[in-house]
Coordinates of C-alpha atoms in Angstrom, one line a residue:
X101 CA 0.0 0.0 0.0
X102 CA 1.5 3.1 -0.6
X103 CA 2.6 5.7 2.2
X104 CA -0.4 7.1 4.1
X105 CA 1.7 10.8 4.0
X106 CA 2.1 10.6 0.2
X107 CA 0.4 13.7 -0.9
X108 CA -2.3 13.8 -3.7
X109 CA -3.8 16.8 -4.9
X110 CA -2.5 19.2 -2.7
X111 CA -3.9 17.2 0.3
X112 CA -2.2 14.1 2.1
X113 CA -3.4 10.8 1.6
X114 CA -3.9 10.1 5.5
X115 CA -6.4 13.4 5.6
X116 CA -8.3 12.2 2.5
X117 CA -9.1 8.9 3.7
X118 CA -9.8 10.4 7.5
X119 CA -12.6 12.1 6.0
X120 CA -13.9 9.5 4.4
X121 CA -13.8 7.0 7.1
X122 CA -15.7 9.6 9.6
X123 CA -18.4 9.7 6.9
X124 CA -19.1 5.9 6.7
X125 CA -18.5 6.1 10.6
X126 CA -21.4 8.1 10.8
X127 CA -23.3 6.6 7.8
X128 CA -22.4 3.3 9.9
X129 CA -23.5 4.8 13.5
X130 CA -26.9 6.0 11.7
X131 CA -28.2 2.5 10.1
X132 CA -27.3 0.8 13.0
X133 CA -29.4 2.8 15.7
X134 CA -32.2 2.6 13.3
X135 CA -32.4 -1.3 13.1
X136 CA -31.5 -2.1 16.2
X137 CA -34.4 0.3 16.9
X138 CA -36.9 -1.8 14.3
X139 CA -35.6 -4.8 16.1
X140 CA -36.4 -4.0 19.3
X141 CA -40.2 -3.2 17.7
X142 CA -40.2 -6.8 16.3
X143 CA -39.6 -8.0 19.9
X144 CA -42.0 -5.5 21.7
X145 CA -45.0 -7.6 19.5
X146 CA -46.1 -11.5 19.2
X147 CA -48.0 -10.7 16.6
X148 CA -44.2 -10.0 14.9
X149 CA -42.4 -12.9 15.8
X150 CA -45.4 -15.2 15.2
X151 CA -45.3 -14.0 11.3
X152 CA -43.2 -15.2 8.7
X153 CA -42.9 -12.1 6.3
X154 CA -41.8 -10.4 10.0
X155 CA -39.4 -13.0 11.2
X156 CA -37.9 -13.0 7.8
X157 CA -37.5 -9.5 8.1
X158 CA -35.7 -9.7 11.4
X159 CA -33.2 -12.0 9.8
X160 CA -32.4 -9.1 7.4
X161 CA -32.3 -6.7 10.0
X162 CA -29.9 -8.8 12.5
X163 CA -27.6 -9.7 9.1
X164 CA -27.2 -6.2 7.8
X165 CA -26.3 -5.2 11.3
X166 CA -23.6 -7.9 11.7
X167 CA -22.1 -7.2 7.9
X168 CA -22.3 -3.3 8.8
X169 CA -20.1 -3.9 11.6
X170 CA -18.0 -6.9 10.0
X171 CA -17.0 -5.1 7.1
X172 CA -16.6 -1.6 9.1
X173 CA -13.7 -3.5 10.7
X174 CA -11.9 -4.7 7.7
X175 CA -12.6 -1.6 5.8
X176 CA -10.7 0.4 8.6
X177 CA -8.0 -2.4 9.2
X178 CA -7.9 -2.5 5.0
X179 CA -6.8 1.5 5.1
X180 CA -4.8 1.6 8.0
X181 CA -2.8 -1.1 7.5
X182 CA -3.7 -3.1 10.6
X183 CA -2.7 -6.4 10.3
X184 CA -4.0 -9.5 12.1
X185 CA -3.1 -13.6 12.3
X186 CA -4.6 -15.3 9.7
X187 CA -6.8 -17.6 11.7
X188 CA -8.7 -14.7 13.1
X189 CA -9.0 -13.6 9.6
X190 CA -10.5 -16.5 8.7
X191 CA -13.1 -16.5 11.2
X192 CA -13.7 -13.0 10.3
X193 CA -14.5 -13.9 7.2
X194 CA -16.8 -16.5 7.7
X195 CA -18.9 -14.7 9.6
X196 CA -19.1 -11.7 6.6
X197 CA -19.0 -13.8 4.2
X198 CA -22.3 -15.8 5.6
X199 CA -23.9 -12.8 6.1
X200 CA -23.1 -11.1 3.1
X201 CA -25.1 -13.6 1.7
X202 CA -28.0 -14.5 4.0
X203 CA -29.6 -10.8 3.2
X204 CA -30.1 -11.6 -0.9
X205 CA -31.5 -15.6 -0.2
X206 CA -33.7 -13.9 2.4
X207 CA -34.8 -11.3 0.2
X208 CA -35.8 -13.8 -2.4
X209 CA -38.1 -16.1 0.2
X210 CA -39.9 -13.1 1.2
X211 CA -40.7 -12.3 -2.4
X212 CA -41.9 -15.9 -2.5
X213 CA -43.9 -16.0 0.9
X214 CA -45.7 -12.9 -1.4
X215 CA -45.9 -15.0 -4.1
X216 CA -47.9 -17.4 -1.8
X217 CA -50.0 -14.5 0.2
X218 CA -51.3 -13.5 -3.2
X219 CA -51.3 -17.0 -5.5
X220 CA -52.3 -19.4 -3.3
X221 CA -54.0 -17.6 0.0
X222 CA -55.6 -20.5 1.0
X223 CA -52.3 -21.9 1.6
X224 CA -50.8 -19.6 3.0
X225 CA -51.6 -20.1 6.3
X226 CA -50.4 -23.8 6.1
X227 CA -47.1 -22.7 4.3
X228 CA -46.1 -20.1 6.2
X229 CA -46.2 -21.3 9.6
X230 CA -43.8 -20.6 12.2
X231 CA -42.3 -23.8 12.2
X232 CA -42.0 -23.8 8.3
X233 CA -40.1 -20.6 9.1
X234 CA -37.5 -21.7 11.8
X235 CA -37.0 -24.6 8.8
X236 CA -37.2 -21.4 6.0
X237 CA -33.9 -20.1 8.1
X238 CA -32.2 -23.0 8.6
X239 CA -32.2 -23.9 4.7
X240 CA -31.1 -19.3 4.4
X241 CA -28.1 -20.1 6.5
X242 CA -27.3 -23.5 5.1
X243 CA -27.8 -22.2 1.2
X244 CA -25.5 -18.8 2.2
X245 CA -22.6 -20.9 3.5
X246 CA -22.0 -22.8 0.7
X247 CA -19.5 -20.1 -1.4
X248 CA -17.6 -19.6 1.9
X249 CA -16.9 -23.5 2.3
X250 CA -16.4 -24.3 -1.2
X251 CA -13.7 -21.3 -1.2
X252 CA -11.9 -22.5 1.9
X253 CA -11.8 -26.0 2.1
X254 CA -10.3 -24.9 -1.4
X255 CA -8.0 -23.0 0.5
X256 CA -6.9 -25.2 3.5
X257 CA -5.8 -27.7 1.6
X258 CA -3.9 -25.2 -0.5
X259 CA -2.1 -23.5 1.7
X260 CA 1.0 -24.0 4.4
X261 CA 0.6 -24.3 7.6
X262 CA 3.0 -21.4 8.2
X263 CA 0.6 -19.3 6.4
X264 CA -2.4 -19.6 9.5
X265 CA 0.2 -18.0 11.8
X266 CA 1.1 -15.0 9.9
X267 CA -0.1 -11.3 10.1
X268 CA -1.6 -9.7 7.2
X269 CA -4.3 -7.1 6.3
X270 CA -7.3 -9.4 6.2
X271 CA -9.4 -9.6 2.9
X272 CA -11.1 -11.7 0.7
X273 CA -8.5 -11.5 -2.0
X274 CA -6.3 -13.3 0.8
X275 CA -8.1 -16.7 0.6
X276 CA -8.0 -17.0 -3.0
X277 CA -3.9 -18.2 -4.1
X278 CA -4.5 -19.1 -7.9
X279 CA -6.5 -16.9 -10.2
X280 CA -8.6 -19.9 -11.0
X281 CA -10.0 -19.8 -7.7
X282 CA -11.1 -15.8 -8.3
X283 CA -12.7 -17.7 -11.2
X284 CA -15.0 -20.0 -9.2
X285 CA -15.4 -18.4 -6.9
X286 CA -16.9 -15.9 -9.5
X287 CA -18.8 -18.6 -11.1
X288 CA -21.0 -19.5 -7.8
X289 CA -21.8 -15.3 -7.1
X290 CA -22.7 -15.6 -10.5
X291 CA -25.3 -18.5 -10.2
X292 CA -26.6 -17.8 -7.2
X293 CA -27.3 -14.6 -8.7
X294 CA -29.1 -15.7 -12.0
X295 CA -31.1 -17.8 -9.3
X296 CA -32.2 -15.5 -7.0
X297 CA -33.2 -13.4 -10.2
X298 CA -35.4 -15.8 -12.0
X299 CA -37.0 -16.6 -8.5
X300 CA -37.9 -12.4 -7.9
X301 CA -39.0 -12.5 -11.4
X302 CA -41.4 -15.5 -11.6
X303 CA -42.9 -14.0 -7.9
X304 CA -43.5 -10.7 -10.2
X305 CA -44.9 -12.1 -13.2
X306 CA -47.3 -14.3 -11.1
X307 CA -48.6 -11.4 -8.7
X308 CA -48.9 -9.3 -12.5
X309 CA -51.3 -12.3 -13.4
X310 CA -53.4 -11.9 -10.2
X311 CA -53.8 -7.9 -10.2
X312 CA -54.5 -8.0 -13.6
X313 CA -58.1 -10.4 -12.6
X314 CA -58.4 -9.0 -9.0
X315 CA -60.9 -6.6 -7.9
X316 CA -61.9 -3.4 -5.5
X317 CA -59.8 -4.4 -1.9
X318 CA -58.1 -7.5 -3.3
X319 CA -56.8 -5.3 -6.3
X320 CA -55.2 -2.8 -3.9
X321 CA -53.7 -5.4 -1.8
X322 CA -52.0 -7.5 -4.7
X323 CA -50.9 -4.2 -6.1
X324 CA -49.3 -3.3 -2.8
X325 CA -48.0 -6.9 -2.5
X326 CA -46.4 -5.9 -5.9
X327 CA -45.2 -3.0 -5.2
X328 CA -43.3 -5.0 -2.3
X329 CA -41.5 -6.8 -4.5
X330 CA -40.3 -4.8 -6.6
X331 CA -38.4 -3.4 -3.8
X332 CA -36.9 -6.4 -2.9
X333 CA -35.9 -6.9 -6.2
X334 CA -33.7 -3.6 -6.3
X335 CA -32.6 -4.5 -3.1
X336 CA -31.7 -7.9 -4.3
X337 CA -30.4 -6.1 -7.3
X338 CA -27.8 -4.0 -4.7
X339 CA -26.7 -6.8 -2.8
X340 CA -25.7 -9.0 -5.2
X341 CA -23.4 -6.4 -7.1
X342 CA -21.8 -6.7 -3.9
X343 CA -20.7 -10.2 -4.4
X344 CA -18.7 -8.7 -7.6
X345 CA -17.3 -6.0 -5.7
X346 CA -13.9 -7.1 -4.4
X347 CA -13.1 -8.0 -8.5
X348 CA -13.9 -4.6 -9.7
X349 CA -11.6 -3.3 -6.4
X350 CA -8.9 -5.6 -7.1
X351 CA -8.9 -4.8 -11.1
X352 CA -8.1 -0.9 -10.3
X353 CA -5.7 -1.6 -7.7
X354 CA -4.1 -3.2 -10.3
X355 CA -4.0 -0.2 -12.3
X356 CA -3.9 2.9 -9.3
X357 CA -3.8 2.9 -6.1
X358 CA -5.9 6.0 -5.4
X359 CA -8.5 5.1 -7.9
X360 CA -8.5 1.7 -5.9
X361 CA -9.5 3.9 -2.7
X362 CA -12.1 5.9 -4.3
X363 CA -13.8 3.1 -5.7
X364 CA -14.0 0.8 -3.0
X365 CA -15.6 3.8 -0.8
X366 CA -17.8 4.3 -3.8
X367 CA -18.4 0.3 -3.9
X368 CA -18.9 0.6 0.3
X369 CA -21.5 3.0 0.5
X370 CA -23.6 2.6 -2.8
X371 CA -23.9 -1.5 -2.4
X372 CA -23.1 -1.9 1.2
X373 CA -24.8 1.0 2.4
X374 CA -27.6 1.8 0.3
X375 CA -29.5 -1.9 0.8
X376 CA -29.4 -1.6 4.6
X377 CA -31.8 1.7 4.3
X378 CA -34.0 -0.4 2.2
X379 CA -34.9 -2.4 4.4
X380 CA -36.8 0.2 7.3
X381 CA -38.7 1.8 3.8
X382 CA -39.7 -1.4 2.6
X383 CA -41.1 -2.7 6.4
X384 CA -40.6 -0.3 8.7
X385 CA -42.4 2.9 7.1
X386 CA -44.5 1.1 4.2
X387 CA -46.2 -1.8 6.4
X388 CA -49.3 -0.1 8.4
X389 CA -48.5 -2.7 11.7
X390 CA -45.0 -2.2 11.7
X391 CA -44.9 1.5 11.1
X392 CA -47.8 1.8 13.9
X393 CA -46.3 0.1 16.4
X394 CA -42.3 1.6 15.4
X395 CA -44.4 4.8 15.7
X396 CA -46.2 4.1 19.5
X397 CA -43.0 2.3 20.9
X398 CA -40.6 5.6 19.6
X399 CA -43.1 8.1 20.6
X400 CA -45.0 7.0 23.8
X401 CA -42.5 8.2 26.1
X402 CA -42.5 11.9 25.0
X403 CA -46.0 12.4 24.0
X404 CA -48.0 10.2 27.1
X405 CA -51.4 12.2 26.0
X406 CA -51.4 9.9 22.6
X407 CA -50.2 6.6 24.2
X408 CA -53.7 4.9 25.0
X409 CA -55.1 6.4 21.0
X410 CA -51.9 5.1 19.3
X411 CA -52.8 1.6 21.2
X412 CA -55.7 1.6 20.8
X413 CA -55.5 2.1 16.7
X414 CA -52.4 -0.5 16.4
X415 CA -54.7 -3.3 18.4
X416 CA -57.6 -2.6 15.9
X417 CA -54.7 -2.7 12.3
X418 CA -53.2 -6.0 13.7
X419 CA -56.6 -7.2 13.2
X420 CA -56.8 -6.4 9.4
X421 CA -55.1 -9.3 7.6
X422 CA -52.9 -7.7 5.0
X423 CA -50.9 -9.6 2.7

């Protein structure tokens, strides 16, 4: 990396990147009060945590918080040089690179639990059970770890044993010691991408087909249900041009090291960033339960007056089944 007092446009490098870490610091700081804020309102209800398109939720909410802070860390230890042992690395990068990927699966089985609110609502009920959720989860977590274990059973049995026990800036780029394994490793974002896409897709082309026949309060429902996923699909859209991310990075450090730090800010903010405030627009402000009780549970304590109204109203929504 080249020195951090090396100057560049009149300004020194160290100053430039300063600046640009306090702004994701507070960027960071900002996204993070505000989900662990609509978490705490998921856990305030049962009617929540007894709902699959709300549990689901939750899991996006507690894995944009751990990648936020995950990738904070190796974004600062990235620019600053701070090194660490490799096996800690390694577990760092487990735990990111699950999560990075447990947001875009989840997003696509919230799409489909839409698909099946809307399609198939006498089903619904039997589908989207609790227990079917826990299970829905379980298959998130096991589906998202996949590209992590392929890429480092890949690379155990690659490298040294010398090489766990040294200190190095930790990165993704450090697991992968052939360019063929950039390659795969490629390959699986790749697919996992064109199936997560077809799966958002058919979700959108079947609710099309039920708005287009619905009528009066079903019509406005379906369209809202629509309207849903369309979101998730830009959101998808986000996270998974994250997954290509570190090759665009590692291409222009190839070519200029400042360019390199621009565009991996750019890269942080735009497709790290930008998904996480998705996620309180599409559940937190749009849905009338959520944003109700988000709205009663923030508010209560400063305006007492409106507490027994703002109850009142939120027991009488929760009674309204929406899709």
């Amino acid at each position: 990396m080249a020195d951090n007092n090396s100057v560049v446009g009149g300004k020194s490098l160290m100053r430039v990147i300063n600046y640009q870490v306090i702004l994701v610091q507070v960027l960071v700081a900002v996204f993070l009060c505000i989900n662990f804020m609509l978490i705490t309102t998921f856990f305030m209800k049962d009617f929540f945590y007894k709902t699959m398109r709300y549990i689901l939720f939750a899991v996006t909410l507690l894995s944009d918080c751990w990648i936020l802070m995950l990738s904070n860390i190796l974004l600062i230890c990235g620019y600053f040089q701070f090194t660490m042992q490799m096996w800690l690395c390694v577990v760092v990068y487990i735990l990111s690179s699950l999560y990075l990927f447990v947001t875009p699966v989840t997003l696509t089985a919230m799409s489909l639990e839409r698909y099946v609110a809307i399609c198939m609502p006498l089903r619904h009920g039997e589908l989207c059970t609790t227990r079917n959720t826990m299970h829905c989860i379980l298959i998130i977590h096991c589906i998202s770890s996949l590209p992590c274990v392929v890429l480092l059973s890949i690379f155990f049995a690659s490298a040294s044993i010398t090489f766990h026990t040294q200190y190095r800036v930790c990165s993704v780029e450090m697991f992968m010691l052939y360019r063929w394994q950039s390659h795969m490793y490629s390959a699986i974002n790749q697919f996992y991408f064109l199936i997560m896409c077809i799966l958002i897709v058919f979700s959108y082309v079947e609710i099309i087909k039920v708005a287009k026949t619905a009528s009066g309060e079903n019509k406005k429902s379906t369209w809202k249900g629509l309207r849903t996923v369309i979101l998730h699909g830009f959101q998808l859209l986000l996270c998974l041009i994250q997954l290509w991310c570190p090759f665009i990075e590692a291409a222009f450090l190839r070519i200029d090291f400042m360019s390199y730090v621009n565009v991996r800010y750019f890269n942080y903010i735009i497709f790290y960033l930008g998904p996480k405030c998705l996620s309180p627009l599409i559940y937190g402000l749009r849905d009338g339960k959520f944003f109700l009780a988000l709205k009663y549970y923030v508010l209560c304590g400063l305006y007492k007056n409106k507490a027994l109204d703002l109850s009142l109203n939120y027991d009488c929504v929760t009674e309204i089944n929406e899709p």
